[in-house]
mmCIF file of C-alpha atoms in Angstrom:
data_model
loop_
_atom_site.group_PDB
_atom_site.id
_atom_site.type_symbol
_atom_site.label_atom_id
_atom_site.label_comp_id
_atom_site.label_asym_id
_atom_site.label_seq_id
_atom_site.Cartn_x
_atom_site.Cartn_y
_atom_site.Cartn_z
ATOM 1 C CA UNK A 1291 11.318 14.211 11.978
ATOM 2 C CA UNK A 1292 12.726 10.987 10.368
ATOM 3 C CA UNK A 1293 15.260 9.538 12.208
ATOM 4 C CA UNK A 1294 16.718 9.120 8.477
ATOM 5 C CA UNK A 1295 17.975 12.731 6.912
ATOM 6 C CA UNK A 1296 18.174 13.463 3.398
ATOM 7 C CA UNK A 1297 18.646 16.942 1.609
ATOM 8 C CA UNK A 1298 14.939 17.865 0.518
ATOM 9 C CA UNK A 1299 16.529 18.622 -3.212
ATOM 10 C CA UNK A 1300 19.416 18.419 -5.305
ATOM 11 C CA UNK A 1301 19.939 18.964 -8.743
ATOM 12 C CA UNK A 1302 22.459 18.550 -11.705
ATOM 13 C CA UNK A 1303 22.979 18.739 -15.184
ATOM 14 C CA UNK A 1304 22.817 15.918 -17.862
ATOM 15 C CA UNK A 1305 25.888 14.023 -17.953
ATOM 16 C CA UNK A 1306 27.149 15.174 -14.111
ATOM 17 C CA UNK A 1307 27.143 13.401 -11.505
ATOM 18 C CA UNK A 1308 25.333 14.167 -8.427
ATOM 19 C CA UNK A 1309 25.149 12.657 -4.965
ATOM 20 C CA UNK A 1310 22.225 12.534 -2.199
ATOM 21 C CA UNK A 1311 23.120 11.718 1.285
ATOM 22 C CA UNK A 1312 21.478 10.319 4.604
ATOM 23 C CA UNK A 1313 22.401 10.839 7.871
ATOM 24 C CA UNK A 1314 21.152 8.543 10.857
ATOM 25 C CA UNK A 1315 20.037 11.086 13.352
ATOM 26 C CA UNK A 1316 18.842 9.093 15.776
ATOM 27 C CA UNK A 1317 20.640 6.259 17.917
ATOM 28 C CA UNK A 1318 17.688 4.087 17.233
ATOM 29 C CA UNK A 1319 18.433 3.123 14.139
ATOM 30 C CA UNK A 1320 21.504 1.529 15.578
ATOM 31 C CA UNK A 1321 24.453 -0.207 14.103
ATOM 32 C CA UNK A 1322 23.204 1.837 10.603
ATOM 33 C CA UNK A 1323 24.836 -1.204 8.874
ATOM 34 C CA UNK A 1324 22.071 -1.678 6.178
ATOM 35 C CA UNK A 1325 20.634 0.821 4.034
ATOM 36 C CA UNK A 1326 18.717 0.596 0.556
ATOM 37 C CA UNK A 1327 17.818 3.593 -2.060
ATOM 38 C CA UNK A 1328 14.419 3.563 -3.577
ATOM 39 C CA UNK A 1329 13.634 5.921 -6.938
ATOM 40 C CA UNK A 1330 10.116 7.222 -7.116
ATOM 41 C CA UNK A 1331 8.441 8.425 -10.282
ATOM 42 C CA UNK A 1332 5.627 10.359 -9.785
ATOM 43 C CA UNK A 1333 2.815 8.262 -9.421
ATOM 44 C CA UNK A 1334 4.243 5.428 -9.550
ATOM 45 C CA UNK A 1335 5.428 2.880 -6.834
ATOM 46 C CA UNK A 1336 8.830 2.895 -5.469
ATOM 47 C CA UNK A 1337 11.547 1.058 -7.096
ATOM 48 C CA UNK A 1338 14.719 -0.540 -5.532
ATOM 49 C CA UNK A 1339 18.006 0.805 -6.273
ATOM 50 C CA UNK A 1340 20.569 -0.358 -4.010
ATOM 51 C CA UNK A 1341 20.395 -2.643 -1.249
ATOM 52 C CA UNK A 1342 22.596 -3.331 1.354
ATOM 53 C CA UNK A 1343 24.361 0.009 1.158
ATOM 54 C CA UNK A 1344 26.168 -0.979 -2.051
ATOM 55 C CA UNK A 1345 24.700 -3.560 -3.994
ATOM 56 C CA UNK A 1346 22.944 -2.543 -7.278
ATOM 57 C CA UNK A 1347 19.978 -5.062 -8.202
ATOM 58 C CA UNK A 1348 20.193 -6.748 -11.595
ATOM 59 C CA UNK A 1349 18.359 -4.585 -14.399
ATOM 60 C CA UNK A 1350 19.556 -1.118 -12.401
ATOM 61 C CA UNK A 1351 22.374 0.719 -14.122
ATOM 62 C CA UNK A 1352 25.500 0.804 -13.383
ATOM 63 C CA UNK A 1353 25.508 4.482 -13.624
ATOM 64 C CA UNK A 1354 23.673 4.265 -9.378
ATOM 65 C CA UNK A 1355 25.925 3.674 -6.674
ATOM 66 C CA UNK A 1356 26.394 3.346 -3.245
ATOM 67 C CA UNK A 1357 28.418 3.681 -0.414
ATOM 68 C CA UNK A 1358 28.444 4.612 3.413
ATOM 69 C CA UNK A 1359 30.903 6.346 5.767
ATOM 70 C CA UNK A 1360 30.222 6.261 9.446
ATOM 71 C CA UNK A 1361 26.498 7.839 9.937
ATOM 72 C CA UNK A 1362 25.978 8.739 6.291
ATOM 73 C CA UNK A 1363 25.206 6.732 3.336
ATOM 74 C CA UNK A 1364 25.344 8.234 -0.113
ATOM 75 C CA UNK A 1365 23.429 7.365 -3.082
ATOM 76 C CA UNK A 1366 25.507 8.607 -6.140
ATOM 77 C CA UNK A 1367 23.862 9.002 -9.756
ATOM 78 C CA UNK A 1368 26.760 9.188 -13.072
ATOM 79 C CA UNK A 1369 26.441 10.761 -16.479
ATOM 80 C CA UNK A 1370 22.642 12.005 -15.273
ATOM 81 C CA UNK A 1371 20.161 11.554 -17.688
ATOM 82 C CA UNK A 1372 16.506 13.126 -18.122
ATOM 83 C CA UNK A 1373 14.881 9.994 -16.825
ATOM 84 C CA UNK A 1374 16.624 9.978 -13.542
ATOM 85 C CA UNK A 1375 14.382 12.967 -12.124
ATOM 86 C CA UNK A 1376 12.420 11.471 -9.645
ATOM 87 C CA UNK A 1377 12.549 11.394 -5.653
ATOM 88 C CA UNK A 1378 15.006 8.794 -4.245
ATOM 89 C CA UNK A 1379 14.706 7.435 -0.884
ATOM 90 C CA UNK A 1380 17.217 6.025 2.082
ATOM 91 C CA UNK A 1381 15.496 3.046 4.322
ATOM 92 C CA UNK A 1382 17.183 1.608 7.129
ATOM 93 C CA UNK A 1383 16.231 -1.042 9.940
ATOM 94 C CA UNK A 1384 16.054 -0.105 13.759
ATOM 95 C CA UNK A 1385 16.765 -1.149 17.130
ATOM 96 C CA UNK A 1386 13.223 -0.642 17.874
ATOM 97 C CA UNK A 1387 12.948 -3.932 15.075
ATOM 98 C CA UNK A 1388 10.528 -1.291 13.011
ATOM 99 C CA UNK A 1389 11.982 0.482 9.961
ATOM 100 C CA UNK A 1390 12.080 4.053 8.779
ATOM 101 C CA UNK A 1391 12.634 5.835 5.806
ATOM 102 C CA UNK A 1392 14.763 9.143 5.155
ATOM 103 C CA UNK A 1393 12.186 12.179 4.409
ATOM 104 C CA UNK A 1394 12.936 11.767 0.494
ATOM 105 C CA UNK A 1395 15.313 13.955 -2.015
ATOM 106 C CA UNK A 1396 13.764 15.589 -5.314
ATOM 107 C CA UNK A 1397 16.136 15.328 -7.457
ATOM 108 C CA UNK A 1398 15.963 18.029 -10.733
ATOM 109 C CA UNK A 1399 18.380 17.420 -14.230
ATOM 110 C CA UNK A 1400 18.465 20.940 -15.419
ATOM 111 C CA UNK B 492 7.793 -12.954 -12.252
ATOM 112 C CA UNK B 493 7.851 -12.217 -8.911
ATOM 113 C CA UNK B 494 4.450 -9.661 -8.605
ATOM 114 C CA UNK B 495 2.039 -7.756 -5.990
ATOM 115 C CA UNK B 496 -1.223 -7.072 -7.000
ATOM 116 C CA UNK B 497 -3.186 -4.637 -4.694
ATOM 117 C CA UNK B 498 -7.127 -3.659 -4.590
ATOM 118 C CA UNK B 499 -8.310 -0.658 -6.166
ATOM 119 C CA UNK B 500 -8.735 2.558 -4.497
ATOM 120 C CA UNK B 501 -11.350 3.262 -1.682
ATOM 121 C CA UNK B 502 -13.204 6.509 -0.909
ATOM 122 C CA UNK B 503 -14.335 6.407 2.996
ATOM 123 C CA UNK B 504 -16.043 8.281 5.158
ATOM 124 C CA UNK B 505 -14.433 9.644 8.332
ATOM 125 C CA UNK B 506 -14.856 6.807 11.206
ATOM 126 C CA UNK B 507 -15.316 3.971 9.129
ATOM 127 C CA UNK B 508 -12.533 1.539 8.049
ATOM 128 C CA UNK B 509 -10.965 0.013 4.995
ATOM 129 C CA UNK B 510 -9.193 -3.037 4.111
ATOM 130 C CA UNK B 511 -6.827 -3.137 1.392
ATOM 131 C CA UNK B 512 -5.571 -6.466 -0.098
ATOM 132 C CA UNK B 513 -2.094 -7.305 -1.443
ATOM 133 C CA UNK B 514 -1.986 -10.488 -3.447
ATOM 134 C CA UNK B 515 1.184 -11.864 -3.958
ATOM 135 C CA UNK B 516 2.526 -14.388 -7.269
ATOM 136 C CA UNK B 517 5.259 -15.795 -8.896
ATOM 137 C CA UNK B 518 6.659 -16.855 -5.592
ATOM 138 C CA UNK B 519 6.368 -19.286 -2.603
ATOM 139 C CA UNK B 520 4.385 -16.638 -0.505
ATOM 140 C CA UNK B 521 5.040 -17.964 2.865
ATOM 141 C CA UNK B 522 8.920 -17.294 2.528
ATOM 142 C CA UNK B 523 8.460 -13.849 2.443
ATOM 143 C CA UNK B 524 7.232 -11.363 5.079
ATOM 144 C CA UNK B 525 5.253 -8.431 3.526
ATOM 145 C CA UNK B 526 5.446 -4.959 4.383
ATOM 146 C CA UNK B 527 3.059 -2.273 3.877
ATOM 147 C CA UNK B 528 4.157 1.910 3.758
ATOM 148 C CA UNK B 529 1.892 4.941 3.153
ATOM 149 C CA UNK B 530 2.079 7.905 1.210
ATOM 150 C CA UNK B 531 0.175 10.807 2.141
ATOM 151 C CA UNK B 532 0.243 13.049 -1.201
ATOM 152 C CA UNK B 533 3.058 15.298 -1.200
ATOM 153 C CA UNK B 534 4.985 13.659 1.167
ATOM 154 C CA UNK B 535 7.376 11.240 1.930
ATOM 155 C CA UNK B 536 6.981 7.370 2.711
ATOM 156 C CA UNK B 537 6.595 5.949 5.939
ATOM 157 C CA UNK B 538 6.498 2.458 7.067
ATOM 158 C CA UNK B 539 3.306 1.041 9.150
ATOM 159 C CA UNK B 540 3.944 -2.635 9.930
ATOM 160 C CA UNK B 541 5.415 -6.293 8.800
ATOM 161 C CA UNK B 542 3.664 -9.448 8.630
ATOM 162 C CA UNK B 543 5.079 -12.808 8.430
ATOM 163 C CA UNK B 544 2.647 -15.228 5.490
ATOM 164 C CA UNK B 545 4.427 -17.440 6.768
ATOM 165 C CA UNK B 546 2.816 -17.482 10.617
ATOM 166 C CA UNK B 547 0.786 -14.803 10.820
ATOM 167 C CA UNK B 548 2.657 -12.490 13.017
ATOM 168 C CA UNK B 549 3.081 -8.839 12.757
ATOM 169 C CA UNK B 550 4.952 -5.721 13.979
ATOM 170 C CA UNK B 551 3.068 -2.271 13.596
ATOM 171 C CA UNK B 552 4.624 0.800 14.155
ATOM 172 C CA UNK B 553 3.694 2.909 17.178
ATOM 173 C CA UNK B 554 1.747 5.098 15.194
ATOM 174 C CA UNK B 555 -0.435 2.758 14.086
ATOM 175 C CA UNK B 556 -0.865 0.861 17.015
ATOM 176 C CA UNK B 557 -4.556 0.245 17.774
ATOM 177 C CA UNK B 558 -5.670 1.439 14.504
ATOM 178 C CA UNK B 559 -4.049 -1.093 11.831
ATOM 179 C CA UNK B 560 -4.574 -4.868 11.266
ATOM 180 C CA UNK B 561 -2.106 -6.991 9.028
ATOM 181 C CA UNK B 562 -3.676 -10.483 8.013
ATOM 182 C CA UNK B 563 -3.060 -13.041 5.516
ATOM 183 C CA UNK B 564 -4.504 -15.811 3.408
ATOM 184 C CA UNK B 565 -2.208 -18.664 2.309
ATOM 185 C CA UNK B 566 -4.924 -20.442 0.094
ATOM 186 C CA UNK B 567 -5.135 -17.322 -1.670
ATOM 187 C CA UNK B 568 -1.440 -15.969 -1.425
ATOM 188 C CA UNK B 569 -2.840 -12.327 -0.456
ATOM 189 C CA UNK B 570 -2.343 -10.486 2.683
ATOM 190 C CA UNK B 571 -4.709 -7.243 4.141
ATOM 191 C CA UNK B 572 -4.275 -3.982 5.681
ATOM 192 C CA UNK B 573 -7.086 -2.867 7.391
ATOM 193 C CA UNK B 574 -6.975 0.571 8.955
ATOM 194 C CA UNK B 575 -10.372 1.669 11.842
ATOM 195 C CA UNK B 576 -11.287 5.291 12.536
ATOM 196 C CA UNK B 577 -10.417 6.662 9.539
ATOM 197 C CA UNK B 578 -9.477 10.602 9.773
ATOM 198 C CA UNK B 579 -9.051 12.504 6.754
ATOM 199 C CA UNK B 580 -5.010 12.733 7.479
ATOM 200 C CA UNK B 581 -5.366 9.111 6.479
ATOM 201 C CA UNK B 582 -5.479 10.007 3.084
ATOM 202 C CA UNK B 583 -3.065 8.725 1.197
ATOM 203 C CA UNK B 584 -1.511 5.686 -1.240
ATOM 204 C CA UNK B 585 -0.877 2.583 0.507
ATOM 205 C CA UNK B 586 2.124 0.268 -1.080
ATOM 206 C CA UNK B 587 2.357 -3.552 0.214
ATOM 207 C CA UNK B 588 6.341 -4.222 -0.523
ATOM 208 C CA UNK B 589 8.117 -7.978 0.000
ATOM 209 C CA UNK B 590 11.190 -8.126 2.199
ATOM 210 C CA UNK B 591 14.302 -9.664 1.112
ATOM 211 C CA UNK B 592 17.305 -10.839 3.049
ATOM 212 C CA UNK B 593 20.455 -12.453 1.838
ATOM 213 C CA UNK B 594 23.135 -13.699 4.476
ATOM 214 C CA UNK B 595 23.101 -10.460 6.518
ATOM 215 C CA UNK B 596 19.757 -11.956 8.017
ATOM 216 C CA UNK B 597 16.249 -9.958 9.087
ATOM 217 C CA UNK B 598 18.188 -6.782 9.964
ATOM 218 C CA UNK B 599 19.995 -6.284 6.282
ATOM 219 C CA UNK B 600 16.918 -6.685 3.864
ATOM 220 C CA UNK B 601 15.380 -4.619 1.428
ATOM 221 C CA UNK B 602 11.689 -3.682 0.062
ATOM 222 C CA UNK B 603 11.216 -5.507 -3.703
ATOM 223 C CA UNK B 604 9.058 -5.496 -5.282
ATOM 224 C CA UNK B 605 6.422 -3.180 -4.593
ATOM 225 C CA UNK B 606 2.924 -3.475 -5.327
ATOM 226 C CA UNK B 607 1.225 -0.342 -7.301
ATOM 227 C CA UNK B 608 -0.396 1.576 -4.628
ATOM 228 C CA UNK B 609 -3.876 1.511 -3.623
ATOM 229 C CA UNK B 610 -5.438 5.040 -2.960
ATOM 230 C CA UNK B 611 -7.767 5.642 -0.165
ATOM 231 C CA UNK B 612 -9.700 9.009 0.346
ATOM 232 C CA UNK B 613 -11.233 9.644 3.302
ATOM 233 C CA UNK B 614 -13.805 12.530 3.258
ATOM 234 C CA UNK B 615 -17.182 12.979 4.266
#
């Protein structure tokens, strides 16, 4: 059990907007201050998509956001497209000084 | 631009051990600490250990403890994973991923980019 929750799936409709959450469930990963959102294609390598809870990296649309209230950090996805079906994953330093990753959200445009 | 180029994949035998490389361009590859995170198919991602280019050092998760060995080669810019006593739950893609930081230091940094995944299959 990933000290790191996130629903297993969500879904939404082009042009919605949809958002996937993670929940630090475990005091280890302490201070929860720091938290970046990775998109995975299948079969392809993980791409960043926010850093810092909130910071998009150049060449990511604007259209992926983030944000974080107390234990819970929230990726949000705009006006969803076809080509944002993927699995997206929360990451988040410890107090241990290791880091762990949420258990991953499929996300489905319908 | 900043890249990660691992080995190909690996097909072991149960016991035995692999090493996968990770080699690193378009940067100054001892400013950088490198991480490396498996994928078992089907499932989610989960981090295995750190290394430093810079000294050498490493931090393994307690999993792994025992069983993994993070090196590097600064003449070559490429850093290793090298997993023993393979089992066949060891299956899986391994990623090597550089660590960024900005002024939040260590604690606040993020995996990019990520290499494109080396699979190894261990059966018998």
């Amino acid at each position: 059990q990933s000290a790191l929750t996130q629903p297993a799936s969500v879904s939404g409709s082009p042009g919605q907007s949809i958002t996937i959450s993670c929940t630090a469930t475990s005091s280890d990963v302490g201070t929860y201050n720091y938290v970046s959102w990775y998109q995975q294609h299948p079969g392809k390598a993980p791409k960043l998509m926010i850093y810092e809870v909130s910071n998009r990296p150049s060449g990511v649309s604007n259209r992926f956001s983030g944000s974080k209230s107390g234990n819970t950090a929230s990726l949000t996805i705009s006006g969803l497209q076809a080509e944002d079906e993927a699995d997206y994953y929360c990451s988040s330093y410890t107090s241990s000084s290791t880091w762990v990753f949420g258990g991953g959200t499929k996300l489905t445009v319908l | 631009q900043v890249q990660l180029v691992q080995s190909g994949a690996e097909v072991k035998e149960p016991g035995a051990s692999v090493k996968v490389s990770c080699k690193a361009s378009g940067y100054t590859f001892t400013s950088y600490y490198i991480h490396w995170v498996r994928q078992v198919p089907g499932q989610g991602l989960e981090w295995m250990g750190i290394i430093n280019p810079s000294g050498g050092t490493t931090r393994y998760a307690q999993k792994f403890q025992g069983t993994v060995t993070m090196t590097r080669d600064t003449s070559t810019s490429t850093v290793y994973m090298e997993l023993s006593s393979l089992r066949s739950e060891d299956t899986a893609v391994y990623y090597c991923a550089r660590y960024y930081y900005n002024n939040g230091g260590y604690p606040s940094g993020w995996f990019d980019p990520w290499g494109q995944g080396t699979l190894v299959t261990v059966s018998s």
